[in-house]
mmCIF file of C-alpha atoms and ligand atoms in Angstrom:
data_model
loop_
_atom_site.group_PDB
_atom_site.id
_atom_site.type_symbol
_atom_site.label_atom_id
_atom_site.label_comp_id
_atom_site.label_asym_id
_atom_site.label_seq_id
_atom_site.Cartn_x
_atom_site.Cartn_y
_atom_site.Cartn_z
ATOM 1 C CA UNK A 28 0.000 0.000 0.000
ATOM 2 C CA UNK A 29 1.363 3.525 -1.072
ATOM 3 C CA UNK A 30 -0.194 6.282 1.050
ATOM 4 C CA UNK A 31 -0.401 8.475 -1.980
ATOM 5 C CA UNK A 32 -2.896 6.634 -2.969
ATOM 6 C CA UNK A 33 -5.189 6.324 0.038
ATOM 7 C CA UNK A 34 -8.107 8.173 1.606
ATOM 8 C CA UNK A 35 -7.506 7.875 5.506
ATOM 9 C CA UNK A 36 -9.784 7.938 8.281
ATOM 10 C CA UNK A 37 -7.963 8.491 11.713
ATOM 11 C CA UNK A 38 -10.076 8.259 14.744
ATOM 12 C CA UNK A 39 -9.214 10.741 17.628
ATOM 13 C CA UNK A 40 -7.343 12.088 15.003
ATOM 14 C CA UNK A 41 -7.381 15.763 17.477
ATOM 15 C CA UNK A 42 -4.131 15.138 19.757
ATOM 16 C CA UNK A 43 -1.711 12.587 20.663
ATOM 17 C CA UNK A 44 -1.242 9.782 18.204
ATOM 18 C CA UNK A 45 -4.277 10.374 16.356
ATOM 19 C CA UNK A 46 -2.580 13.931 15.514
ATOM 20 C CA UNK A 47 0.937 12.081 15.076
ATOM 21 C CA UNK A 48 -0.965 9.991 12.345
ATOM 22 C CA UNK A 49 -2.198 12.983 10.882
ATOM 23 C CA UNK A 50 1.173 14.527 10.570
ATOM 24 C CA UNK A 51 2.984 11.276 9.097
ATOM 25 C CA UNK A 52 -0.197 10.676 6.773
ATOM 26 C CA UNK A 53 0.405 14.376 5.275
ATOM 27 C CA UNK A 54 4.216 13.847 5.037
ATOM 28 C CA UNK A 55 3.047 10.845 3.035
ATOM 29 C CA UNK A 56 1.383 12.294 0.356
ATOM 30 C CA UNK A 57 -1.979 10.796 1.261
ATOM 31 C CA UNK A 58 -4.765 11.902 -1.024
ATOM 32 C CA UNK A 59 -7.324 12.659 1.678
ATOM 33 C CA UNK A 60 -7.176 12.222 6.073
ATOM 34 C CA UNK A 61 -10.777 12.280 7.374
ATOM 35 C CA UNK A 62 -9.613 13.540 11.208
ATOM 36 C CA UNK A 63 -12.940 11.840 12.949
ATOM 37 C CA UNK A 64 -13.036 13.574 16.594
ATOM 38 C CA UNK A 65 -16.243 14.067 18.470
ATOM 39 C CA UNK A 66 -15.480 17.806 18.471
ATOM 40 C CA UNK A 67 -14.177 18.872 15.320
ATOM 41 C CA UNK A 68 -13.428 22.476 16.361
ATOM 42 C CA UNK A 69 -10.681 21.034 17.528
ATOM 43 C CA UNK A 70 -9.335 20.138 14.364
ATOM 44 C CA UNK A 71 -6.917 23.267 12.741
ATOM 45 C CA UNK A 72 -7.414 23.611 8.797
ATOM 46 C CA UNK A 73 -4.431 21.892 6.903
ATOM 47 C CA UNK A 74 -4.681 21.175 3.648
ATOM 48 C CA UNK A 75 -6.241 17.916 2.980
ATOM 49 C CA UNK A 76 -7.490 17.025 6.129
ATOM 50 C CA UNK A 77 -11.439 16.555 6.190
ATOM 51 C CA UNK A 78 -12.723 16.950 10.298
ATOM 52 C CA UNK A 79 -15.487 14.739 10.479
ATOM 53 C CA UNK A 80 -17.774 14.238 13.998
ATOM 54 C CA UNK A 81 -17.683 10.735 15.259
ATOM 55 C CA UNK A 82 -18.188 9.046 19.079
ATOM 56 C CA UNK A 83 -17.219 5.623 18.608
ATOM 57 C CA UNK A 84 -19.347 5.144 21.380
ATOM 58 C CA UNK A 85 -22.549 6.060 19.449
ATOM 59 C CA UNK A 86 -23.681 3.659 16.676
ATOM 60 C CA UNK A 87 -25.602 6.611 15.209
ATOM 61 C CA UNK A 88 -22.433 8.432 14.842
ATOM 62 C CA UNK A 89 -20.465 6.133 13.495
ATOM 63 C CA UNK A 90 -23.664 5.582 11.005
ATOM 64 C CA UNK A 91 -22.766 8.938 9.837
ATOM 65 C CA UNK A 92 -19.355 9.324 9.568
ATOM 66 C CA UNK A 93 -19.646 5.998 7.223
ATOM 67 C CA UNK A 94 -22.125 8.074 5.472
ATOM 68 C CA UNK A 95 -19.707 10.609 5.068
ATOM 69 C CA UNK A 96 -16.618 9.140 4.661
ATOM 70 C CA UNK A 97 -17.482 6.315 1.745
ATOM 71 C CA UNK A 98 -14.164 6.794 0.054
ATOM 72 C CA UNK A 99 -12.515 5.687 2.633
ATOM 73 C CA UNK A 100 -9.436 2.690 1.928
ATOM 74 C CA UNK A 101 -7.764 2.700 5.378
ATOM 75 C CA UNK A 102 -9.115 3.063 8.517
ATOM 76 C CA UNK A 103 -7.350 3.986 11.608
ATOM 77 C CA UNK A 104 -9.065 3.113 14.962
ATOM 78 C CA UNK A 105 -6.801 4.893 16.976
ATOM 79 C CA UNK A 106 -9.316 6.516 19.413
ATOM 80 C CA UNK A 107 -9.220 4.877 23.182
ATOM 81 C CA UNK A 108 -9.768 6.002 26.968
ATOM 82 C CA UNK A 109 -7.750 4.838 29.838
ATOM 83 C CA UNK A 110 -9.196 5.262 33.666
ATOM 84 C CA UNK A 111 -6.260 3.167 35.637
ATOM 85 C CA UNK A 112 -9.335 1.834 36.852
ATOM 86 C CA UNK A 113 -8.643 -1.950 39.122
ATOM 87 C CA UNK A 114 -10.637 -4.580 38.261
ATOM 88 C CA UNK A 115 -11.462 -5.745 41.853
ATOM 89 C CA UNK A 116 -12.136 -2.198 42.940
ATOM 90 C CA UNK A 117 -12.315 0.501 40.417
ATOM 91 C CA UNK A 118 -15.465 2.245 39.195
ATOM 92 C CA UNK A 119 -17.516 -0.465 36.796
ATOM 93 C CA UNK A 120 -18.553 1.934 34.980
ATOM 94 C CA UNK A 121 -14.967 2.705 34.348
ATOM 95 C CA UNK A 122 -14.321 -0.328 33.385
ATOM 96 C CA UNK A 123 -17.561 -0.492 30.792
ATOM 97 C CA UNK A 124 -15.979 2.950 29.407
ATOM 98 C CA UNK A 125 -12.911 1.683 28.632
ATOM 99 C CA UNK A 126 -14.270 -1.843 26.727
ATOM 100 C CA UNK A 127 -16.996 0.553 25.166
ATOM 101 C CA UNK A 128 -14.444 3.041 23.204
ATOM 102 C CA UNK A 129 -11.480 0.635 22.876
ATOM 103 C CA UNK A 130 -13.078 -3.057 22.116
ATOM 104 C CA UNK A 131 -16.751 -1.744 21.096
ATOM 105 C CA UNK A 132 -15.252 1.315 19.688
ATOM 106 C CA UNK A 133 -13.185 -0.482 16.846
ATOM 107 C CA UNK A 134 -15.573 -3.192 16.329
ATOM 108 C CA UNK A 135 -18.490 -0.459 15.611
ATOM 109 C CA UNK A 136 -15.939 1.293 13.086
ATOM 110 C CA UNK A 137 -14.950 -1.982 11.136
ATOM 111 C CA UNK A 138 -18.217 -3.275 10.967
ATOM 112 C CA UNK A 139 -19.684 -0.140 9.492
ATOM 113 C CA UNK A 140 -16.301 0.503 7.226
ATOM 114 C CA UNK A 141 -16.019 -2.922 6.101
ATOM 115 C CA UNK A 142 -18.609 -3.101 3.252
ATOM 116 C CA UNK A 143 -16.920 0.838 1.835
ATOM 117 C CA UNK A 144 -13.271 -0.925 2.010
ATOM 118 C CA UNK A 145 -14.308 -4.072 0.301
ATOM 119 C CA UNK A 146 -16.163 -1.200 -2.313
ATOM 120 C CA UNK A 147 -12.937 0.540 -2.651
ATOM 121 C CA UNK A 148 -10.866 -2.172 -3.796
ATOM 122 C CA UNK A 149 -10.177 -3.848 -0.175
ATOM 123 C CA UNK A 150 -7.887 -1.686 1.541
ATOM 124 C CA UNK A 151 -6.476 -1.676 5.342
ATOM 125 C CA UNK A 152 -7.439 -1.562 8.498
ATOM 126 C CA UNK A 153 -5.110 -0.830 11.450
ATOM 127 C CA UNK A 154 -6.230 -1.096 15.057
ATOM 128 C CA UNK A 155 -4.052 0.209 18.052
ATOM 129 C CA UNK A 156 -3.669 -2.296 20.626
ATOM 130 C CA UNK A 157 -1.048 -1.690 23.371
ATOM 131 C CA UNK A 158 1.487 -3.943 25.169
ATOM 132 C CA UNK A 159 -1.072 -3.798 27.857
ATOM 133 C CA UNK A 160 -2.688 -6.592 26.044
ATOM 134 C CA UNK A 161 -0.296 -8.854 27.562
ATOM 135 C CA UNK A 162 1.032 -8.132 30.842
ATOM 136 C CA UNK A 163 -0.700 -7.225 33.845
ATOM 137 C CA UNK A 164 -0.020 -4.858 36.433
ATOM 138 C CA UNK A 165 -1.361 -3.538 40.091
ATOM 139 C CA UNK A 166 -3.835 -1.011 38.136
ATOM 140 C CA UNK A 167 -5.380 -0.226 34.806
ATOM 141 C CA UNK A 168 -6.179 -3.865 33.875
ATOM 142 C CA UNK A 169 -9.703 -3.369 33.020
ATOM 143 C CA UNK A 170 -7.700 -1.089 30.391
ATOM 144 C CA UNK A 171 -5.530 -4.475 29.711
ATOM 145 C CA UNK A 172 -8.170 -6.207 29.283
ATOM 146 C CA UNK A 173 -10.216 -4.388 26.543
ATOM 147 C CA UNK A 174 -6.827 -3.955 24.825
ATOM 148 C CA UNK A 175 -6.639 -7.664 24.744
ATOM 149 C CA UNK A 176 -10.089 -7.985 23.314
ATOM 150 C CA UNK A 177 -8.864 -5.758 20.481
ATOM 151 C CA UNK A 178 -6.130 -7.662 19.898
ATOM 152 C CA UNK A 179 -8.462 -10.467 19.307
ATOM 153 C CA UNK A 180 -10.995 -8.703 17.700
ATOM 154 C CA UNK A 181 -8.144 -7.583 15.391
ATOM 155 C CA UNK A 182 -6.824 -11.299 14.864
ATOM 156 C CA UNK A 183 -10.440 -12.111 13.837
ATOM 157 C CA UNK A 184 -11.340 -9.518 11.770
ATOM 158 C CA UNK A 185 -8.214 -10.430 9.573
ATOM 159 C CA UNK A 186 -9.562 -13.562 8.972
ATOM 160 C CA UNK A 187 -12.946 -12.109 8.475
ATOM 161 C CA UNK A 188 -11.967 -10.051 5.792
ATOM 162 C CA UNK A 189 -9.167 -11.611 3.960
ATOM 163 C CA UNK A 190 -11.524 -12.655 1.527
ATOM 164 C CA UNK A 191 -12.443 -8.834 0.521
ATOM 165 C CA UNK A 192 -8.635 -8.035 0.201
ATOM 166 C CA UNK A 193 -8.969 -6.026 3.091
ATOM 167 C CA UNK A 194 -5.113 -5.933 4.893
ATOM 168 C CA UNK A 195 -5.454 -5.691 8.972
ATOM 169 C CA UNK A 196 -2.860 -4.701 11.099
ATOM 170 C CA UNK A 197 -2.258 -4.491 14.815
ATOM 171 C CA UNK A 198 -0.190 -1.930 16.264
ATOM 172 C CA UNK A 199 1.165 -1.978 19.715
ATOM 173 C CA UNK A 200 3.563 -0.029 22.399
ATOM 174 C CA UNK A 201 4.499 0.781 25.457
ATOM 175 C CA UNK A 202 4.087 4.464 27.040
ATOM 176 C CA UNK A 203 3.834 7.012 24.550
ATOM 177 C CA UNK A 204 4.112 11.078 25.418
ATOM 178 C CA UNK A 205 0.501 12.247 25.310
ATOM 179 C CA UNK A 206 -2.332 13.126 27.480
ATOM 180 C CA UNK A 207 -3.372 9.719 28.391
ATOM 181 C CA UNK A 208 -0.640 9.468 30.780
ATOM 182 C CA UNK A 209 0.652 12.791 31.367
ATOM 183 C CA UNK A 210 0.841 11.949 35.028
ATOM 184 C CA UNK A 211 2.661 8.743 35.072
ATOM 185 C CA UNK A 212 6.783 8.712 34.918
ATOM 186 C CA UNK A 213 8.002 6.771 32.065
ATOM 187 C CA UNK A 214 10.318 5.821 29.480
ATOM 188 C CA UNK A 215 7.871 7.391 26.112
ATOM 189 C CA UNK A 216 8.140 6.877 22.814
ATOM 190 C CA UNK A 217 7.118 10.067 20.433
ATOM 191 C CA UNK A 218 3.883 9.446 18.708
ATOM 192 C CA UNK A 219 5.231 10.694 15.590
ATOM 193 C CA UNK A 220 7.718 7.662 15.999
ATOM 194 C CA UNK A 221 5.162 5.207 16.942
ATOM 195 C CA UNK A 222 3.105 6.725 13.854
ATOM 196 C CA UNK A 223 5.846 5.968 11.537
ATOM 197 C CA UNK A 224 6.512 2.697 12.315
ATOM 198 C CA UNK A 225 2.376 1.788 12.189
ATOM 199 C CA UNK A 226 2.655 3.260 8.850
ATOM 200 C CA UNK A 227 5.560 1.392 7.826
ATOM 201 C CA UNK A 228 3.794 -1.840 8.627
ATOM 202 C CA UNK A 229 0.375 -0.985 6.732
ATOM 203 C CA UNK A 230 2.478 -0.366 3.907
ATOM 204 C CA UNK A 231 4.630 -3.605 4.136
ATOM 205 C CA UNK A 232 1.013 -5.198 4.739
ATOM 206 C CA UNK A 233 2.718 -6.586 8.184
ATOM 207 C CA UNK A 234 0.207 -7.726 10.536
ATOM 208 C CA UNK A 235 1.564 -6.749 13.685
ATOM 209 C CA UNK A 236 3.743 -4.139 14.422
ATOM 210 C CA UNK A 237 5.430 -4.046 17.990
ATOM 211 C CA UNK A 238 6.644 -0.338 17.864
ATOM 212 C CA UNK A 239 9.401 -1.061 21.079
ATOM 213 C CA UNK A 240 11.351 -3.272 22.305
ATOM 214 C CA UNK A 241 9.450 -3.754 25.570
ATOM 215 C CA UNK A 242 6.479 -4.455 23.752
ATOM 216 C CA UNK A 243 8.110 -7.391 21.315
ATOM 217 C CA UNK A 244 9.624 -8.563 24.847
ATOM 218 C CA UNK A 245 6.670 -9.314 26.191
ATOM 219 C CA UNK A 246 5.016 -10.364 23.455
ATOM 220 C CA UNK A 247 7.615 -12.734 22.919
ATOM 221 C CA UNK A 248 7.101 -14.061 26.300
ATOM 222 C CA UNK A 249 3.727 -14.734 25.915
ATOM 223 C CA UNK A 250 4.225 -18.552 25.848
ATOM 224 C CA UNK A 251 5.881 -18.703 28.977
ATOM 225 C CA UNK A 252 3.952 -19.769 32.370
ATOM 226 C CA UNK A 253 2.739 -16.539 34.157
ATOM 227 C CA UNK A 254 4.946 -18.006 37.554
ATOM 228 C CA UNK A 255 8.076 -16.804 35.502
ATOM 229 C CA UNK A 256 6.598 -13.792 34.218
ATOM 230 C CA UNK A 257 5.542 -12.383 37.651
ATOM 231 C CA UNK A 258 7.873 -14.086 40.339
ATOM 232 C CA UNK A 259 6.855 -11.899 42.743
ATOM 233 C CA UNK A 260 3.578 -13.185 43.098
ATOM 234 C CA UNK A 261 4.665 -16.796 43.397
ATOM 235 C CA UNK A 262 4.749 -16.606 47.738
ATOM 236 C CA UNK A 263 1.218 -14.846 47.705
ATOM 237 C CA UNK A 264 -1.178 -17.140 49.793
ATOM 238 C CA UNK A 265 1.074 -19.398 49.922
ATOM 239 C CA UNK A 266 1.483 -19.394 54.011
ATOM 240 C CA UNK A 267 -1.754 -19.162 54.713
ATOM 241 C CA UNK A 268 -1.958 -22.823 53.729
HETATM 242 N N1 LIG B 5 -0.199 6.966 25.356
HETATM 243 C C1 LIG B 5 0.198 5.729 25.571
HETATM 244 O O1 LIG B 5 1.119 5.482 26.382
HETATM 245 C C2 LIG B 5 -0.406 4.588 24.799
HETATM 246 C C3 LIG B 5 0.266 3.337 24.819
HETATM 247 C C4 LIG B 5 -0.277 2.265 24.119
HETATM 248 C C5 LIG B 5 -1.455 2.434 23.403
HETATM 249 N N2 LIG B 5 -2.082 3.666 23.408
HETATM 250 C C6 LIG B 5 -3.324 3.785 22.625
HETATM 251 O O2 LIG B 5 -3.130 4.761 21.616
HETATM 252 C C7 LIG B 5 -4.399 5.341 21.254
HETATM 253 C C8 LIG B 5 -4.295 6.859 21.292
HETATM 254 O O3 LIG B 5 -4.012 7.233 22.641
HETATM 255 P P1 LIG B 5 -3.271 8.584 23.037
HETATM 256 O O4 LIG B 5 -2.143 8.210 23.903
HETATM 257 O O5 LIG B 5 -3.067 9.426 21.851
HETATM 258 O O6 LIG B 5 -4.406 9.181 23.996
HETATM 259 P P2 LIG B 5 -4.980 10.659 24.187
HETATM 260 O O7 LIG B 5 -3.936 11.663 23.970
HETATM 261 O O8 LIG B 5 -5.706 10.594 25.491
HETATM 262 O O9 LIG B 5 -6.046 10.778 22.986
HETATM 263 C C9 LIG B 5 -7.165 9.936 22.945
HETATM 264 C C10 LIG B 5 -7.950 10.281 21.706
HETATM 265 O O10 LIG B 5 -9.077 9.397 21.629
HETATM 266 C C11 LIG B 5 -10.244 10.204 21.463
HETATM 267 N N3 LIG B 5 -11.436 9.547 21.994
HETATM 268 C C12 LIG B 5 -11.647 9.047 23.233
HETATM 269 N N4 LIG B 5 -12.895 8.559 23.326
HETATM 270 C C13 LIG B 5 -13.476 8.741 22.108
HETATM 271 C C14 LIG B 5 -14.749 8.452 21.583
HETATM 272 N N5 LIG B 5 -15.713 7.873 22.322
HETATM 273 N N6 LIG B 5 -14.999 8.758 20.284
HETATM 274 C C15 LIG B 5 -14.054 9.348 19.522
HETATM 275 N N7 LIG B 5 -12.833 9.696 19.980
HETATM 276 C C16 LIG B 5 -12.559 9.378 21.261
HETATM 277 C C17 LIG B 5 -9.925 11.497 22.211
HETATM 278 O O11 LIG B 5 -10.820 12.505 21.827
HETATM 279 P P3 LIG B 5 -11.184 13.784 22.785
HETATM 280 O O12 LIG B 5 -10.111 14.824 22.518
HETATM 281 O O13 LIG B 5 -12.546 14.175 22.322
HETATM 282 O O14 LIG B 5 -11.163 13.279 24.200
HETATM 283 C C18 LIG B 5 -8.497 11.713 21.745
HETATM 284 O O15 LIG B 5 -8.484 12.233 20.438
HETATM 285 C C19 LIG B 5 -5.407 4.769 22.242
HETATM 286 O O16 LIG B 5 -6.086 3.690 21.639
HETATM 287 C C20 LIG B 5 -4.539 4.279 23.387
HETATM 288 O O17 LIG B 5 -5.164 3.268 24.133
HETATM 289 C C21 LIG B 5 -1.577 4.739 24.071
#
């Protein structure tokens, strides 16, 4: 795939690594970037870049921004919420938010894009995932846990539309420096970077790109017993036996 010749659609396309998509898509020579924010005031005019409205929490919306955007040839679901919340103690409705935007969110987009990407000539999808996928942590695994539904939503949509031509790629990372976790002290990757590498893989027609090295770590790991990838837990409960 040569971005020159593809009409984007980024989702929370207004700041972080929706805007670093933006940026890379423009440097690219892409014919058209739909930015699809739920406000798009927030959008600045730039040549080639369409704002269109869209909650990816509202089938209605997303009903219209298909409407809108039927030239479409590679979707971006980019758009996702993090609330740290716990999953034995955090807010549930938290916890609905974040499987709402980030597994309901993309699922809503590809099932309403799919039919105008197969129209177009097939096309691409790419979904950003996280390495939060697969590991755990003390906090934010209701956050995990919708980002490992995406990965499998994004392993079965593949499938789903191979037979449409339709190329999807998963895209995941560790901490990247944007508002999501402007409060948390971290090693972060640039989201122009990570944009550039996500772009790199759509083109190659890769179907996962691991955009650090701590995220291909622990992918690679994922085989392993979960004793040797948490230790520490290993003694927990374990005297009161
Ligand atoms: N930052 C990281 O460390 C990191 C690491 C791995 C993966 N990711 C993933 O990367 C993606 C982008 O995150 P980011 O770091 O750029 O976060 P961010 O700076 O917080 O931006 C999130 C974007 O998603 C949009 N959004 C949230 N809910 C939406 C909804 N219901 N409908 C439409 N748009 C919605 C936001 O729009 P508003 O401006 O309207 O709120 C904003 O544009 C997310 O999927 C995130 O999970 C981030």
């Amino acid at each position: 795939m040569d971005m020159r010749n593809e009409i984007a659609l980024v989702t929370g396309a207004n700041r972080g690594i929706g805007n670093g998509f933006v940026e890379e898509l423009r440097a690219r020579g892409a014919k058209k970037i739909y930015a699809a924010v739920r406000r798009p005031e927030t959008v600045p005019e730039m040549e080639g870049v369409v704002p269109l409205r869209l909650d990816v929490t509202d089938d209605a919306s997303v009903a219209r921004a298909a409407e809108l955007a039927g030239d479409t040839t590679l979707l971006i679901n980019n758009a996702g919420v993090s609330t740290f919340a716990r999953l034995t103690d955090g807010a549930e409705e938290d916890i609905r938010l974040e499987m709402e935007t980030n597994f309901f969110g993309p699922l809503r987009m590809v099932r309403a894009f799919a039919p105008i990407l197969g129209a177009n000539g097939g096309g691409a999808v790419l979904n950003v995932l996280s390495v939060m996928a697969w590991m755990a942590f003390e906090h934010s695994n209701g956050y995990g846990a919708s980002k490992a539904a995406a990965w499998s939503l994004t392993n079965g949509v593949r499938h789903e539309l191979a037979a449409q031509g339709t190329r999807v790629t998963g895209l995941a990372m560790a901490s990247v420096d944007t508002d999501m976790i402007a409060d948390i002290e971290d090693e972060k990757s640039d989201p122009r970077v990570i944009a550039k590498a996500a772009l790199d893989g759509v083109e190659a027609g890769a179907f996962e790109v691991l955009a650090d090295a701590r995220t291909a770590g622990w992918k690679a790991r994922l085989g392993e017993d979960p004793a040797l990838l948490y230790p520490h837990l290993t003694e927990v409960g374990a005297a009161g036996r």
